[in-house]
Coordinates of C-alpha atoms in Angstrom, one line a residue:
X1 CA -7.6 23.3 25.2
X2 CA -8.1 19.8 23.6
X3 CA -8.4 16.5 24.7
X4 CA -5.5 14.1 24.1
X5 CA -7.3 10.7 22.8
X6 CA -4.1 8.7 22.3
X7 CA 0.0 9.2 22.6
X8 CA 2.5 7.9 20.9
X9 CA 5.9 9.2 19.0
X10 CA 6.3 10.5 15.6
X11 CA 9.1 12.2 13.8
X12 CA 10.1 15.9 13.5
X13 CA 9.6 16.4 9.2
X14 CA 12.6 18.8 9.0
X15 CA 15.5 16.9 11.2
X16 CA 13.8 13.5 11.3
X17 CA 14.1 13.2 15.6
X18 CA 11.6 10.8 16.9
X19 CA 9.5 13.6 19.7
X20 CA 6.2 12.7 21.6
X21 CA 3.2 13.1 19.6
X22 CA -0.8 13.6 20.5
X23 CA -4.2 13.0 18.7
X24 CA -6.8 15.3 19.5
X25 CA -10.1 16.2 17.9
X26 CA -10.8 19.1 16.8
X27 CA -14.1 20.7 14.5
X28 CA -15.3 17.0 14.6
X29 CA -11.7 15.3 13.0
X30 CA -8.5 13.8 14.5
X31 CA -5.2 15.5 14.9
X32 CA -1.9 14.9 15.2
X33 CA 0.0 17.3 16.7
X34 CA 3.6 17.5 17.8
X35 CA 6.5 19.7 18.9
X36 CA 10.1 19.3 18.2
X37 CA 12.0 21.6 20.4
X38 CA 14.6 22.7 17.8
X39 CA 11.8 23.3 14.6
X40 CA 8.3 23.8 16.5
X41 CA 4.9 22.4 16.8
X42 CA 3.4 20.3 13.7
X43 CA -0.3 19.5 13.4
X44 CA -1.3 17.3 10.6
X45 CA -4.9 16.1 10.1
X46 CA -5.1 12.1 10.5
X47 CA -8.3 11.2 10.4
X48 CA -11.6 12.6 9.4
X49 CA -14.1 11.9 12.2
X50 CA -14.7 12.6 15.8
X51 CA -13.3 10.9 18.8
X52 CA -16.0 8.2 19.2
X53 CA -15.7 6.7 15.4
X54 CA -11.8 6.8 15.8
X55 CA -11.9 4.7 18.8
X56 CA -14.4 2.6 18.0
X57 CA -12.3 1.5 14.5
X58 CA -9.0 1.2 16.9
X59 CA -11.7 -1.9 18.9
X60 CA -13.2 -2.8 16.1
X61 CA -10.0 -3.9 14.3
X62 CA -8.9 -5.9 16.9
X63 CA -6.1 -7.5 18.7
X64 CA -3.5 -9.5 16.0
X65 CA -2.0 -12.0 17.5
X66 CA 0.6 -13.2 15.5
X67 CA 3.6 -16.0 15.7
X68 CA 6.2 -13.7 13.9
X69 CA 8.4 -16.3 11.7
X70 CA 11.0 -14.0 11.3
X71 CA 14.3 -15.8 11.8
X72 CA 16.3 -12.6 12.1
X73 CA 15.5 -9.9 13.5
X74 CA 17.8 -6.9 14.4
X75 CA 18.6 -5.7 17.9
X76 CA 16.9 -2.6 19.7
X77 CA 19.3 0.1 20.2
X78 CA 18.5 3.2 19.1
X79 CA 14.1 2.8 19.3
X80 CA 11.5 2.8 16.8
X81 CA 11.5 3.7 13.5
X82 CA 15.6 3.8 13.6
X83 CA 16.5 -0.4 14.2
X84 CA 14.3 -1.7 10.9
X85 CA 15.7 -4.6 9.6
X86 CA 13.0 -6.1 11.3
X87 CA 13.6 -5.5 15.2
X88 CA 12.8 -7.3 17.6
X89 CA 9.8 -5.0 18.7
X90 CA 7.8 -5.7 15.7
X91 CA 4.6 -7.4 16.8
X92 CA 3.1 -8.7 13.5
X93 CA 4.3 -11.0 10.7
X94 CA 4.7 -9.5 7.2
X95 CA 2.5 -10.5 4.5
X96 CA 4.0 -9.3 1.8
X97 CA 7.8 -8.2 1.0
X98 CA 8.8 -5.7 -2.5
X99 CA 11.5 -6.9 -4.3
X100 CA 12.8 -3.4 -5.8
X101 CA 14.1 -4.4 -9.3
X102 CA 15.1 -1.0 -10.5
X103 CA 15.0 2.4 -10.1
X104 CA 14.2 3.2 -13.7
X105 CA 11.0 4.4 -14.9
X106 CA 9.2 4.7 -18.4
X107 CA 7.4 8.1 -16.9
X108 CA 8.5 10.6 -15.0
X109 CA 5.8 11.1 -12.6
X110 CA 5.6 14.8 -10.2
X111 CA 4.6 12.6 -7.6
X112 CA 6.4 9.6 -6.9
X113 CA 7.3 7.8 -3.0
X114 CA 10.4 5.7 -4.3
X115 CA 12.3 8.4 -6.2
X116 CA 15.8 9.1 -4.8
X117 CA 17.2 12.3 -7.1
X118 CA 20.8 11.3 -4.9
X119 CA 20.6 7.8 -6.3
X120 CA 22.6 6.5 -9.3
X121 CA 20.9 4.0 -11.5
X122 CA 20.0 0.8 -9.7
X123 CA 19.8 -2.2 -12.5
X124 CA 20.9 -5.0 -10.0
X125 CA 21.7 -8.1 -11.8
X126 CA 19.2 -11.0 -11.9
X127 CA 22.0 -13.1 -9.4
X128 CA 21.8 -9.7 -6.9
X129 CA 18.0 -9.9 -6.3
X130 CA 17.8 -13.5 -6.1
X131 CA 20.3 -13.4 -3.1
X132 CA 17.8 -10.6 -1.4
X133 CA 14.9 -13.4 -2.5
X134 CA 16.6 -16.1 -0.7
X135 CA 17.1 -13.7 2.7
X136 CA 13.7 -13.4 2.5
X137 CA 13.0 -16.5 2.1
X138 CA 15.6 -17.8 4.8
X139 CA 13.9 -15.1 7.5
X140 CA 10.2 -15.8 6.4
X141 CA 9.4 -18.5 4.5
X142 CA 8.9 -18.8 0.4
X143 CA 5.0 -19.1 1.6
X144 CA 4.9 -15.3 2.1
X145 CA 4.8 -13.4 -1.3
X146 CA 6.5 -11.2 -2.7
X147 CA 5.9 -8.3 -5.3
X148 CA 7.9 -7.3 -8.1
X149 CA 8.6 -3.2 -7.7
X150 CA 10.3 -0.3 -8.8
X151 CA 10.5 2.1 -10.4
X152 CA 9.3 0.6 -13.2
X153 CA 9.6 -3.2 -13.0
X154 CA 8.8 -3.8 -17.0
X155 CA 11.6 -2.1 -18.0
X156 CA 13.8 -5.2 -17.5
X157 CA 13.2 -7.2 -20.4
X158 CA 15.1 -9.9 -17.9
X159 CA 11.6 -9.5 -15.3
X160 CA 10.4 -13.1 -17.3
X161 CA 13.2 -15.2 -15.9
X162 CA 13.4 -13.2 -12.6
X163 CA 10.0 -14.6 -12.1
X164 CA 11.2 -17.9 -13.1
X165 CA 14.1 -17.9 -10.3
X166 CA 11.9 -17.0 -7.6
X167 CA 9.2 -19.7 -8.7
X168 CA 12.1 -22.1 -8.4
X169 CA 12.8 -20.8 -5.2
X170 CA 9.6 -21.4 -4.2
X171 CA 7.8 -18.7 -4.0
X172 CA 4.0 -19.3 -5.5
X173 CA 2.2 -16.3 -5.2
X174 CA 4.2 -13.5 -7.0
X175 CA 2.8 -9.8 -7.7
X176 CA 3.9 -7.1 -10.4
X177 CA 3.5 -3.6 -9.4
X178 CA 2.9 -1.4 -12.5
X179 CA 2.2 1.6 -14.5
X180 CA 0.9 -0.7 -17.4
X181 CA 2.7 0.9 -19.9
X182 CA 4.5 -2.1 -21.5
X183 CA 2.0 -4.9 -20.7
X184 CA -0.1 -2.4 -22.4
X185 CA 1.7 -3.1 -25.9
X186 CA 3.4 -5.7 -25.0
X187 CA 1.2 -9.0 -25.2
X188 CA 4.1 -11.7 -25.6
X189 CA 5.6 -10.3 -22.8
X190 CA 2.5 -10.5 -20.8
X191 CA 2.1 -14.3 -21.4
X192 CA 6.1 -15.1 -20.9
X193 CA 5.7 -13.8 -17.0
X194 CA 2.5 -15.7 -16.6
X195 CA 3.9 -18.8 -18.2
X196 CA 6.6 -18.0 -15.6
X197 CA 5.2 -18.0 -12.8
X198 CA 3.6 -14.1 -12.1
X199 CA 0.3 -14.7 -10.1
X200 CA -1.8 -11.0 -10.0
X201 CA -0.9 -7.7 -11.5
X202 CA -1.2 -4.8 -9.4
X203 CA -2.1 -2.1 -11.7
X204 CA -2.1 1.4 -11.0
X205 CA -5.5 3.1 -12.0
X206 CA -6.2 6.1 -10.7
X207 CA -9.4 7.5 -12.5
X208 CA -11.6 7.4 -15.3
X209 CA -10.4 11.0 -16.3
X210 CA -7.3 12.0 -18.2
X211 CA -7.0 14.9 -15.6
X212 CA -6.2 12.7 -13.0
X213 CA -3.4 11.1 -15.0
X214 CA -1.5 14.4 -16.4
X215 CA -1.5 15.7 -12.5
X216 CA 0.0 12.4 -11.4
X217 CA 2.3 11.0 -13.8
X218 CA 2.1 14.3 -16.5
X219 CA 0.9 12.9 -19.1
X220 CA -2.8 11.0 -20.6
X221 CA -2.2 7.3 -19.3
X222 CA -6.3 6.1 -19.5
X223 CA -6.3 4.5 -23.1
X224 CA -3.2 2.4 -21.4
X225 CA -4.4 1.7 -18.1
X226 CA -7.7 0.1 -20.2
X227 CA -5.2 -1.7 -23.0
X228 CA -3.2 -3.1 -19.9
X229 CA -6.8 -4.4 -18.3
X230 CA -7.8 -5.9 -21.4
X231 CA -4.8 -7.7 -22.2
X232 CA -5.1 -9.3 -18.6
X233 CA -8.3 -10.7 -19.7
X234 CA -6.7 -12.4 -22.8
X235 CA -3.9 -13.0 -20.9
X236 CA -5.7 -14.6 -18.2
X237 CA -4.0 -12.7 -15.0
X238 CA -5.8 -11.6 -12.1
X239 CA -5.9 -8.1 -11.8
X240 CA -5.9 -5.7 -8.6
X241 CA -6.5 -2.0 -9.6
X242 CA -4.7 0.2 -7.2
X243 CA -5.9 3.8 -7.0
X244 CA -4.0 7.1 -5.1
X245 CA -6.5 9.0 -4.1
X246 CA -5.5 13.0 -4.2
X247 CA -8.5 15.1 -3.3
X248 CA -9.9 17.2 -5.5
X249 CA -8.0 15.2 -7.9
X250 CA -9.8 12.0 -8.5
X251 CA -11.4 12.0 -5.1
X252 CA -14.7 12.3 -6.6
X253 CA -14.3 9.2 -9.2
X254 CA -14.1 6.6 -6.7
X255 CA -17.6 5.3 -8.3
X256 CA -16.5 5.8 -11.2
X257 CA -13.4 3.6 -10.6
X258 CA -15.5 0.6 -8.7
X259 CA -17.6 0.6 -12.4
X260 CA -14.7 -0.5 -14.1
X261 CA -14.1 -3.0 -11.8
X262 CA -16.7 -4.8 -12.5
X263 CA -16.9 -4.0 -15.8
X264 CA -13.8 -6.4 -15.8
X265 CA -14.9 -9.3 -13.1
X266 CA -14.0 -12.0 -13.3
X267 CA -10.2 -10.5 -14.2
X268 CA -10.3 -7.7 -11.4
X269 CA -10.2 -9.4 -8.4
X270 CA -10.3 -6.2 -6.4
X271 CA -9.6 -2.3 -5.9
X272 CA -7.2 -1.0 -3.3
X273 CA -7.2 2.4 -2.5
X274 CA -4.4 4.2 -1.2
X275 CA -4.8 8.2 -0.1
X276 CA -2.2 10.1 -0.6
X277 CA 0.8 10.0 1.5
X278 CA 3.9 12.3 1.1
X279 CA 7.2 10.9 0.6
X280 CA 9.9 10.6 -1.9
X281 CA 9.3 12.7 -4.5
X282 CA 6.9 15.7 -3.5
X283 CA 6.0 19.2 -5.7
X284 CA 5.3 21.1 -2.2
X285 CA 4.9 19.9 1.5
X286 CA 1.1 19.4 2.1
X287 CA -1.6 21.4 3.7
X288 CA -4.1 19.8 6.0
X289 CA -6.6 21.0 3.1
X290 CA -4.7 18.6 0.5
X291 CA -5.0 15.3 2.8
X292 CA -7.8 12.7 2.5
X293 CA -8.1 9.6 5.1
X294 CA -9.7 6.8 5.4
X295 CA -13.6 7.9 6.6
X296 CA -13.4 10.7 3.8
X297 CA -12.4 7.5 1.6
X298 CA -15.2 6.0 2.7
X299 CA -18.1 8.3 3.0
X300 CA -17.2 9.2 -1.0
X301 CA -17.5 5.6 -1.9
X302 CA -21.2 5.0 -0.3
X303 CA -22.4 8.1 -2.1
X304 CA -20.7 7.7 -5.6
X305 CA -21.7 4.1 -5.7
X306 CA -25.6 5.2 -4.8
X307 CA -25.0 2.7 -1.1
X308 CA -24.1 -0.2 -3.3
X309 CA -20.8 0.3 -1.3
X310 CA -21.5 1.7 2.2
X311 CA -19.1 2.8 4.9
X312 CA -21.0 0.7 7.2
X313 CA -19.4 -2.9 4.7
X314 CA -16.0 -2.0 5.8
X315 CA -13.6 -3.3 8.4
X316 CA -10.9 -1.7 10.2
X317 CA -7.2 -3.8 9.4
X318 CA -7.2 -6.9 11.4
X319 CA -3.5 -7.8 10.8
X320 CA -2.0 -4.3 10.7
X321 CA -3.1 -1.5 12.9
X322 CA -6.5 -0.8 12.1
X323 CA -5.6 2.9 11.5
X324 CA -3.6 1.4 8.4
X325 CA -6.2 0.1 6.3
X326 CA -9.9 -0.8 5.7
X327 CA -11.5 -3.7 3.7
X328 CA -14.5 -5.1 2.2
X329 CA -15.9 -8.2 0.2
X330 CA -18.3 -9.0 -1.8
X331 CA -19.7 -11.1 -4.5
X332 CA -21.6 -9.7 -7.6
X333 CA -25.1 -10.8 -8.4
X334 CA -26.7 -11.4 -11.9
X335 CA -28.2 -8.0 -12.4
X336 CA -24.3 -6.9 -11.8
X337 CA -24.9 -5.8 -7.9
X338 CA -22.2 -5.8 -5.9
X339 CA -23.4 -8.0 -2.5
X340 CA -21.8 -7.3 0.8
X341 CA -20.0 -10.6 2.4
X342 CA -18.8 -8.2 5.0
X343 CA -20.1 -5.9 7.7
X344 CA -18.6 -3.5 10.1
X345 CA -18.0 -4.5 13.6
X346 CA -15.4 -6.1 16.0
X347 CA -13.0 -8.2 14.9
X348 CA -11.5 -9.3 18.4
X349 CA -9.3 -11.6 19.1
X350 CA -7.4 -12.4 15.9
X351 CA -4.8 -15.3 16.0
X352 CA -2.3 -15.9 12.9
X353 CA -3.8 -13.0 11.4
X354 CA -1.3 -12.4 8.9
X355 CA -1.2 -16.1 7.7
X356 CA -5.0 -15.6 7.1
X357 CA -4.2 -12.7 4.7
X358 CA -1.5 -14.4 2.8
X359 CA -4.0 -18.0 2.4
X360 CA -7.2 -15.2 1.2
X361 CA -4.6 -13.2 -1.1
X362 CA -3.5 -16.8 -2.7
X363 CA -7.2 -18.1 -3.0
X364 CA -8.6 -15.2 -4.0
X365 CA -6.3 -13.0 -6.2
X366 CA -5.1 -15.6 -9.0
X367 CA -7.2 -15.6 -12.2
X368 CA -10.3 -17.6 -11.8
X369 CA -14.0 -17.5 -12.9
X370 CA -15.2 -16.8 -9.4
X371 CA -17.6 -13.0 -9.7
X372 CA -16.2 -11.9 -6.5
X373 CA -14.5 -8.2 -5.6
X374 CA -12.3 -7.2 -2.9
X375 CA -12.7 -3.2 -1.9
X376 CA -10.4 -2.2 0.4
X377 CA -7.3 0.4 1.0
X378 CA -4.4 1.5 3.0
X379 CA -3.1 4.8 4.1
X380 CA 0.5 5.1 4.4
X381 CA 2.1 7.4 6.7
X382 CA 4.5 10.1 5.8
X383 CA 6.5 12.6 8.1
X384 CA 3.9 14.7 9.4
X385 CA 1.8 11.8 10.3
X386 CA 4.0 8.7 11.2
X387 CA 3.0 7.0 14.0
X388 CA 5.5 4.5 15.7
X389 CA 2.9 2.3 17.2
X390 CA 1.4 1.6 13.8
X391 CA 4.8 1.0 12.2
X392 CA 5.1 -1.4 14.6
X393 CA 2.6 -3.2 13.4
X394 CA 3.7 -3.0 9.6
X395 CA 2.9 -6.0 7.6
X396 CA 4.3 -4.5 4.3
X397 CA 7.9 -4.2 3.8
X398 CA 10.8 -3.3 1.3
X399 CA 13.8 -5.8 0.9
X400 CA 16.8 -4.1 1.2
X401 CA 19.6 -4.6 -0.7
X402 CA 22.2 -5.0 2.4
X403 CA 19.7 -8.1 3.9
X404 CA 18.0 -6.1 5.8
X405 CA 13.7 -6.0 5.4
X406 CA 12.3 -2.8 6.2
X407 CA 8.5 -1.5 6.7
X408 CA 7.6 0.4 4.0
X409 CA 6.6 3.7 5.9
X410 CA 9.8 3.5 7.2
X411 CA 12.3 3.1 4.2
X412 CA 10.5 5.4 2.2
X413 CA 9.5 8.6 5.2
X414 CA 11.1 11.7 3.9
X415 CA 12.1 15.1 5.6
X416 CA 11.3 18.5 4.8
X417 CA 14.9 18.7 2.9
X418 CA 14.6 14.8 1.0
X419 CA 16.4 13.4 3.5
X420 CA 15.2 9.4 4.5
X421 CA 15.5 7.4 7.2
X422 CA 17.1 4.7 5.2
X423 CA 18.1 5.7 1.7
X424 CA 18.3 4.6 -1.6
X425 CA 15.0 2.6 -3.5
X426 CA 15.8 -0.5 -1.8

């Protein structure tokens, strides 16, 4: 018999029915474990040290207290995660919104959490995503930014002026999700979306091995994620790289990934890792063997990295749940150190936290000649692990195409048979 440490709800991964759900430890880690009365009992691994650490990082991160801007929020009727849009019961402001340009890629990745095999090409006009901008904007303010998504963004050779528009709209702090396949080869059209107002690619970069790359988008990608990197430097973009982390995939390059980093500084403004979560577009549904979480994350940093970055620099979220996310800071010193700016430990109260995310992420990830790195991550949840009083929380959303703004473990959680919440990539 175990222990229950917390309750909440979760969803059933085959019919998608929101059911009570427990965490336990068990052999020193955290459990999940639920029971749907139609399709059994689930128990999915959530977090990789005992009970103790996992409450300690639940205190640690804090209380957000946040005055949610949001001008429109939908009615509660059927409970969470079924009334996004946002409902009323969210607690936190959103920091950040995607604005899902296209369904379209350049690869044709095994893995991929927006793919939709039911959904028909989706190349909305510029006019179209404007209109989702401005409801955006109208609910949250043009303050709040917002991040150019897919799919593959760069396939629209229209993404310059898009970033135009919303710059006139008055959005200052835009973001371009990417592969890095076209600004890879693609200098001119590099510098058009910075003259046009783009603020910080988010690049994906998931290794300093081709191996890594063939498992996760079938194909050698390194030589482009580097070009792409380089040509921020001429380009003069800041540059966040954004790592999944599959174990046993590129779980044991994390180091390796931090070098290049600051390789890069001043251009690389910071590394965000993001474990594995499965939804969209999945080989297989996943073992409790395949997952990584967040201490895992961090104990493999600390040793690839020699200590330089220790578990013990890291914070648990302080404007989403601090189950969602961790982060550190630092600054790099003349012999190419990274120095801690941060330390583990409680964050307590925390008033306007998500306006003090949005006022660092504008400071601090535009191009400047400041020598300082953000480290820091967030695990996503997926059907076996979703966990309604995190969601709640969400500060990372989708813009949906019908006006509606939806938490991005919501609009993207997929069932056993592909089957979403709320469908289609935006």
């Amino acid at each position: 018999m175990y222990r229950t440490v917390r309750e909440t709800t979760s969803l059933c991964p085959d019919c998608l029915r929101c059911i009570p759900a427990i965490i336990y430890e068990r052999e020193g880690a955290m459990y999940m474990k639920k029971t749907c009365p139609e399709h059994g009992t689930f128990d999915t691994l959530v977090w990789e040290d005992n009970t103790a650490a996992y409450l300690e990082w639940i205190k640690f991160g804090g209380t957000p207290h946040d005055k949610v801007v949001n001008t429109q929020p939908c009615d509660v009727r059927n409970g969470c995660p079924f009334d996004c849009g946002i409902c009323r019961n969210h607690v936190t402001d959103i920091t950040t919104a995607a604005l899902m340009t296209t369904n379209i890629c350049d690869v044709q990745c095994p893995i991929c959490f927006t793919q939709d095999p039911t959904e028909k090409p989706y190349m909305p006009t510029n006019d179209e995503l404007l209109d989702i901008a401005k409801n955006y904007r109208e609910a949250y303010g043009a303050d709040h930014p917002i991040e150019l998504c897919g799919g593959e963004p760069t396939v629209r050779d229209d993404l310059p002026e898009l970033t135009a528009d919303l710059k006139n709209l008055g959005f200052d702090h835009i973001q371009l999700n990417t592969n890095g396949l076209r600004i890879s080869n693609d200098f001119d059209f590099l510098i058009s979306m910075k003259k046009n107002g783009l603020t910080v690619v988010y690049l994906g970069f998931d290794s300093t091995e081709e191996s890594a790359y063939i498992k996760k988008y079938g194909r050698k990608m390194l030589n482009v994620k580097i070009r792409a990197i380089e040509n921020c430097v001429r380009a003069k973009i800041a540059v966040v790289l954004v790592p999944v982390v599959i174990k046993g995939v590129n779980s044991d390059c994390l180091g390796d990934i931090i070098s290049v980093a600051k390789e890069y500084i001043p251009t690389v403004k910071a590394v965000y890792f993001q474990p594995i979560s499965y939804f969209g577009n999945y080989p297989i549904p996943p073992h409790n063997a395949d997952r990584i979480t967040i201490p895992q994350v961090l104990r493999n940093l600390e040793a690839q990295t020699g200590g330089e970055l220790a578990k013990a620099h890291f914070k648990p979220g302080g404007s989403e749940h601090a189950l969602c996310s961790f982060t550190a800071f630092y600054m790099m010193d003349r012999a190419g150190i990274l120095k801690p700016m941060t330390r583990y430990g409680p964050r307590g109260e925390n008033y306007d936290s998500a306006q003090k995310v949005i006022a660092y992420n504008k400071k601090a990830w535009h191009f400047s000649e400041t020598r300082t790195l953000a480290v820091g991550g967030m695990h996503f949840q997926d059907v076996w692990n979703i966990d309604t009083e995190r969601l709640r929380m969400c500060r990372i959303c989708i813009l949906g195409r019908d006006g509606r703004i939806i938490p991005l473990c919501a609009k993207y959680v997929t069932g056993t048979d592909g089957r979403k919440l709320y469908g289609g990539i935006s």
